[in-house]
Amino acid sequence: MRRTLLAVAVLAAVGPAVADDAPHTLNIAPQSVNDALKVLAAETHLQIFSDGEALKGKTTAGLNGVYTAREALQQLLVGTGLSYRFTAENAVAVKAAENGSDATTTMPAVKVVGRYRFDPNSPDNPGYARTNSATASKTDTPIMQTPMSIKVVPKTVLDDQQAVVFDDAVTRNVSGVQRNFEFGDLYQGFIVRGFSLGANIYRDGLRQHAGYFEPAGMERIEVLKGAAAMLYGRTQPGGLVNYVTKKPRDEAHYSLQQQFGSFDMYRTTVDATGPVNEDKSLLYRLNVAYLSQNSFRDYNENERIYVAPSLTWRISDRTEATIQLEHQHDDYVMDFGIPALGNRPAPLPKGFYVGDEQLRLSSMDSNQIATNLSHRFNDHWKIEHKFNWHQWDHQFNSIFPAGSLNGDNRTINRALTTGPTDRETFATSLDLAGEFETYGLRHKLLIGGDYFHLKTNTYDNHWTYGAIPALDVFEPNNHLIDMNAVNAIPYDFWWKEKDEWYGVYAQDQITLWDKVHFLIGGRYDILSYGTGCCAATSQISDHEDNRLNPRFGIVYQPWQWLSVYGNYVESIGSNNGLTPTNANNKPELGEQYEAGLKTEFFDGRFTSNLAYYHLTKENMLTGVPGLPYRIPIGAARSQGVELDLTGEITDYLSMVGTYAYADARVTKDNGFAPWGLASKQGKRLPNVPEHSGSLWLTYHSDEHLKVGAGMFAQGKRAGDNDNTYDLPGFVRLDAMVSYSWNLSRSKLTTQFNVNNLLDKEYYRGSRASDRTGALPGEPISFIGSVRVDY
């Protein structure tokens, strides 16, 4: 048979090697291989020579997405029985595969990396949807087979929205989540399904305590709805927020970004990763961020330094160890918001500041060491050990409101807090996970244990009332403080806190007929906790509780795209605190019933979760106005419906959509009239709107231009525990545009975001225990960015 080499394309212009050139947006329909190669050659300027006889009768499934020339060629030849070999930098020969041919002539294993054909859970996936999560089960389980509500916010969404603040990334993209505004906005916290999570944020599945968390080191954020105590110990019944850190990678990548925005905001980030040695057994990553900004709030500013190096050692093909270091320093101003007047926040300028210019700048230093050691015995069994040490030091310098507005409705009394607080946590876990079959049932078994220890020491502090002049809120004078008089005040406040537990747990995920998935688990905790206040000689009086927390769930998956699920879970909470009689509170207890539907379309590129939940909480605590105490008010119930939609609607249109209906109320009030607390029975839980939702859309017809817009809305919310005033509802509009250029092996991206496009006045949240402060939302603001990746 005569064999003829047919040139199906010629190079249109001389250029650099195209086999690994910049990516191209390609849309090649299913057709004959011969015709498809012609299209590929025309689009990529790749010279393709082929054996005409070998191509006869061969067809390809085509492709649609962003590929380099080599990747596109691999994808087009999948399943055709053809191989290729590069004969020059920009020329390739395609012919029939031969048995025993060497690696240079046989097509290598295909790894599809087009925009819409990525591994959906790869860090490189530019889409919004993720199909797997380990947060809900501590095993890498498809979300469709997990009987819990879990929402993943990937780095792509954070980048598109330029989410430089961690809590914005969560509240804008996850249904049923609000910002928790505590004393002076001291730390980042959330309200999930009506209940505050306190200061507890999880990092790679291990609990931290208090702080502000820098998004530059985050790969994605995962929010688990509902009680998670079976796996994570003392957690609040609403759920938990866990962020997954960036890890070292075996392919070199470098990124430098400069952001600039309203209120003199400047932020620089660096992300560098790659192999240290040739065999790629040693990998590194370095994330750095620097932030400097003022604010629309008077006398408010922030400066941050963040450095996070990490190293991974591939000890063998089955054993891997990673160590991560992290240091973060923040200089910032504690913000107590705007006091209430009548049934609304007082009609004051957005910039109103209750403090004083002489005593306003606080600081935080956070240091972490985290390790992860894993060993895979075989393809079915794995053991993993995690450890995290977190030290958080805070230096208070602030004036705060000492109660609500006075009877004249224009002056407010003030107090001061100064001095250090040191917090230290240790968290560790050991998990053994394996897969096996018994009598036709597939099992995914998890057996593990963990330990957590928190120690807080507030010492040599001022918590002083009466020494600070009252402030006229309508004509504020923020220059009344005499620092010599402040420094002469004797120390009068000390606080100690301890929280410790040991937990063991077991969980089995059972699959029957490939359609029914059961989750059965239980955990036993030994808890020790205590608080001491308020003299230097105060000692912690230890208290101990033991608790068994079960969890049951079921998923029925009649088709691959649909799952029907339900769960029942119990939890033991993490809030204790001290009563005015120096008694320690019992832990809060939670119980949840949930049912819902999940869908997954377009090969996992578009997902949804619709859930109904009924959640109760006993031994619920509330703060005492003007004092650092917490007392149990009884019980509360939250029930509602949540909807999350995430992914690619078309090849060019991506979206994140959320909606939540929440009915969250106090159902039982023990009554504490001696401390001036009115009955709260039937009251709505603060900062929880009945209706809330968001929508974010981006359109990207090619790899260069992307435009996006979205809205974020919340209904009217109770401003405090007693429901004496409300935060008004609002709708905020945002928008973005970005453009990228491919420069040899580099990529330059410019981006511009506008937040609160219509300059809507709104409030992010309020302090729940009293009427002293509602935190205004940011007015119209801009963020620009220039980023280079190579």
XYZ file of N, CA and C in Angstrom, residues 36-128:
279
model
N -10.409 17.788 11.553
C -10.134 18.390 12.846
C -8.693 18.872 12.949
N -7.764 18.108 12.369
C -6.370 18.521 12.407
C -6.129 19.768 11.568
N -6.878 19.906 10.502
C -6.765 21.125 9.703
C -7.181 22.351 10.517
N -8.288 22.197 11.256
C -8.753 23.317 12.091
C -7.712 23.637 13.168
N -7.170 22.584 13.796
C -6.175 22.790 14.842
C -4.945 23.506 14.288
N -4.503 23.106 13.102
C -3.330 23.736 12.507
C -3.577 25.208 12.215
N -4.765 25.510 11.723
C -5.079 26.900 11.396
C -5.147 27.772 12.646
N -5.634 27.192 13.755
C -5.827 27.974 14.982
C -4.522 28.148 15.765
N -3.622 27.168 15.690
C -2.420 27.192 16.530
C -1.132 27.418 15.762
N -1.204 27.458 14.406
C -0.018 27.591 13.563
C 0.960 26.424 13.756
N 0.422 25.270 14.082
C 1.226 24.069 14.236
C 1.277 23.329 12.903
N 2.467 22.915 12.447
C 2.606 22.113 11.238
C 2.302 20.650 11.589
N 1.272 20.111 10.945
C 0.872 18.729 11.229
C 1.008 17.912 9.950
N 1.809 16.861 9.959
C 1.969 15.942 8.840
C 1.357 14.612 9.254
N 0.612 14.012 8.353
C -0.078 12.777 8.725
C -0.017 11.756 7.599
N -0.192 10.501 7.977
C -0.314 9.389 7.049
C -1.758 9.374 6.568
N -1.987 9.756 5.321
C -3.340 9.871 4.797
C -4.139 8.585 4.902
N -3.490 7.452 4.666
C -4.196 6.172 4.765
C -4.599 5.878 6.211
N -3.726 6.210 7.161
C -4.026 5.930 8.562
C -5.196 6.759 9.071
N -5.423 7.937 8.466
C -6.488 8.816 8.934
C -7.850 8.439 8.366
N -7.891 7.620 7.343
C -9.162 7.292 6.707
C -10.105 6.617 7.694
N -11.333 7.120 7.746
C -12.351 6.534 8.616
C -12.227 6.885 10.078
N -11.205 7.661 10.438
C -11.010 8.026 11.838
C -11.814 9.288 12.167
N -12.497 9.255 13.293
C -13.265 10.420 13.751
C -12.820 10.802 15.167
N -13.102 12.040 15.524
C -12.750 12.543 16.855
C -13.978 13.162 17.511
N -13.990 13.127 18.838
C -15.107 13.719 19.596
C -15.000 15.226 19.667
N -13.890 15.794 19.165
C -13.729 17.239 19.207
C -13.322 17.722 20.582
N -13.355 19.030 20.755
C -13.014 19.627 22.044
C -13.591 21.030 22.106
N -13.686 21.541 23.326
C -14.206 22.895 23.541
C -13.592 23.416 24.834
N -12.717 24.400 24.741
C -12.097 24.932 25.934
C -10.801 25.628 25.619
N -9.983 25.802 26.636
C -8.694 26.482 26.497
C -7.588 25.446 26.624
N -6.771 25.273 25.546
C -5.730 24.259 25.507
C -4.463 24.841 24.895
N -3.314 24.280 25.266
C -2.126 24.516 24.465
C -2.221 23.621 23.230
N -1.329 23.824 22.261
C -1.381 23.023 21.033
C -1.167 21.544 21.337
N -0.218 21.245 22.213
C 0.049 19.845 22.553
C -1.161 19.210 23.229
N -1.766 19.926 24.170
C -2.918 19.381 24.886
C -4.096 19.140 23.943
N -4.303 20.074 23.014
C -5.404 19.916 22.068
C -5.170 18.714 21.157
N -3.935 18.532 20.707
C -3.612 17.385 19.853
C -3.862 16.081 20.601
N -3.451 16.007 21.845
C -3.695 14.810 22.651
C -5.183 14.516 22.743
N -5.962 15.555 23.026
C -7.399 15.352 23.208
C -8.070 14.902 21.914
N -7.704 15.479 20.787
C -8.332 15.115 19.512
C -8.043 13.665 19.123
N -6.898 13.130 19.553
C -6.511 11.777 19.146
C -6.939 10.701 20.139
N -7.638 11.096 21.208
C -8.096 10.108 22.187
C -9.017 9.089 21.519
N -8.701 7.808 21.654
C -9.550 6.736 21.151
C -9.480 6.497 19.645
N -8.531 7.147 18.958
C -8.473 6.999 17.497
C -7.477 5.928 17.054
N -6.619 5.463 17.966
C -5.579 4.521 17.572
C -4.420 5.167 16.858
N -4.311 6.476 16.966
C -3.239 7.216 16.318
C -2.233 7.696 17.357
N -0.994 7.838 16.947
C 0.049 8.386 17.808
C 0.683 9.574 17.106
N 1.517 10.312 17.842
C 2.177 11.455 17.232
C 3.604 11.552 17.750
N 4.418 12.323 16.989
C 5.787 12.596 17.402
C 6.188 13.955 16.860
N 6.735 14.794 17.747
C 7.219 16.097 17.314
C 8.551 15.921 16.599
N 8.621 16.419 15.366
C 9.833 16.313 14.556
C 10.644 17.602 14.576
N 10.016 18.673 15.051
C 10.685 19.956 15.206
C 9.920 20.729 16.266
N 10.398 21.950 16.544
C 9.756 22.721 17.609
C 8.289 22.979 17.321
N 7.939 23.161 16.030
C 6.560 23.480 15.696
C 6.002 22.549 14.618
N 6.540 21.345 14.536
C 6.067 20.383 13.545
C 5.861 19.031 14.221
N 4.800 18.326 13.794
C 4.463 17.062 14.420
C 3.984 16.088 13.345
N 4.321 14.816 13.525
C 3.873 13.759 12.613
C 2.851 12.891 13.318
N 1.736 12.616 12.635
C 0.665 11.780 13.183
C 0.566 10.527 12.327
N 0.541 9.368 12.979
C 0.431 8.118 12.244
C -0.246 7.076 13.107
N -0.484 5.891 12.543
C -1.094 4.809 13.304
C -0.142 4.333 14.382
N -0.685 4.047 15.569
C 0.137 3.548 16.674
C 0.622 2.145 16.355
N 1.858 1.854 16.756
C 2.447 0.546 16.518
C 2.739 -0.138 17.840
N 2.473 -1.433 17.916
C 2.782 -2.190 19.126
C 4.282 -2.166 19.370
N 4.621 -1.915 20.634
C 6.030 -1.897 20.995
C 6.753 -0.633 20.637
N 6.014 0.352 20.132
C 6.678 1.604 19.785
C 7.184 2.286 21.035
N 8.225 3.099 20.856
C 8.820 3.732 22.018
C 8.015 4.951 22.418
N 8.378 5.498 23.586
C 7.575 6.562 24.190
C 7.535 7.813 23.340
N 8.513 7.980 22.420
C 8.514 9.204 21.623
C 7.514 9.139 20.485
N 7.050 7.927 20.112
C 6.100 7.831 19.021
C 4.714 7.430 19.492
N 4.586 6.998 20.723
C 3.281 6.619 21.242
C 2.708 7.776 22.045
N 1.454 8.055 21.814
C 0.849 9.179 22.509
C 0.856 8.940 24.005
N 1.335 9.889 24.805
C 1.376 9.705 26.248
C -0.019 9.737 26.844
N -0.080 9.368 28.140
C -1.369 9.393 28.836
C -1.958 10.794 28.762
N -3.246 10.850 28.493
C -3.902 12.126 28.280
C -4.348 12.720 29.610
N -3.973 13.939 29.846
C -4.484 14.703 30.985
C -5.178 15.921 30.423
N -6.479 15.949 30.483
C -7.260 16.994 29.842
C -7.275 18.213 30.736
N -6.834 19.350 30.198
C -6.757 20.543 31.013
C -7.404 21.744 30.330
N -8.342 21.529 29.439
C -9.066 22.634 28.848
C -9.929 23.307 29.879
N -10.404 24.517 29.585
C -11.141 25.294 30.564
C -12.300 24.509 31.144
N -13.025 23.774 30.306
C -14.206 23.087 30.799
C -13.987 21.587 30.941
N -12.733 21.144 30.825
C -12.455 19.724 30.947
C -11.387 19.455 32.010
N -11.189 20.396 32.884
C -10.288 20.184 33.991
C -10.841 19.110 34.913
N -9.937 18.460 35.643
C -10.378 17.758 36.832
C -11.115 18.783 37.682
N -12.415 18.549 37.984
C -13.202 19.595 38.645
C -12.657 20.009 39.998
N -11.821 19.180 40.617
C -11.303 19.508 41.936
C -9.842 19.943 41.909
N -9.299 20.149 40.705
C -7.925 20.607 40.578
C -7.820 22.079 40.960
N -6.726 22.484 41.621
C -6.518 23.911 41.894
C -6.449 24.747 40.626
N -6.127 24.122 39.483
C -6.042 24.851 38.223
C -7.394 25.047 37.554
N -8.425 24.397 38.054
C -9.734 24.481 37.420
C -10.246 25.922 37.466
N -10.449 26.565 36.309
C -10.927 27.944 36.306
C -12.426 28.064 36.517
N -13.134 26.939 36.614
C -14.564 26.977 36.847
C -14.908 27.240 38.297
N -16.193 27.421 38.571
C -16.668 27.744 39.913
C -17.052 26.502 40.721
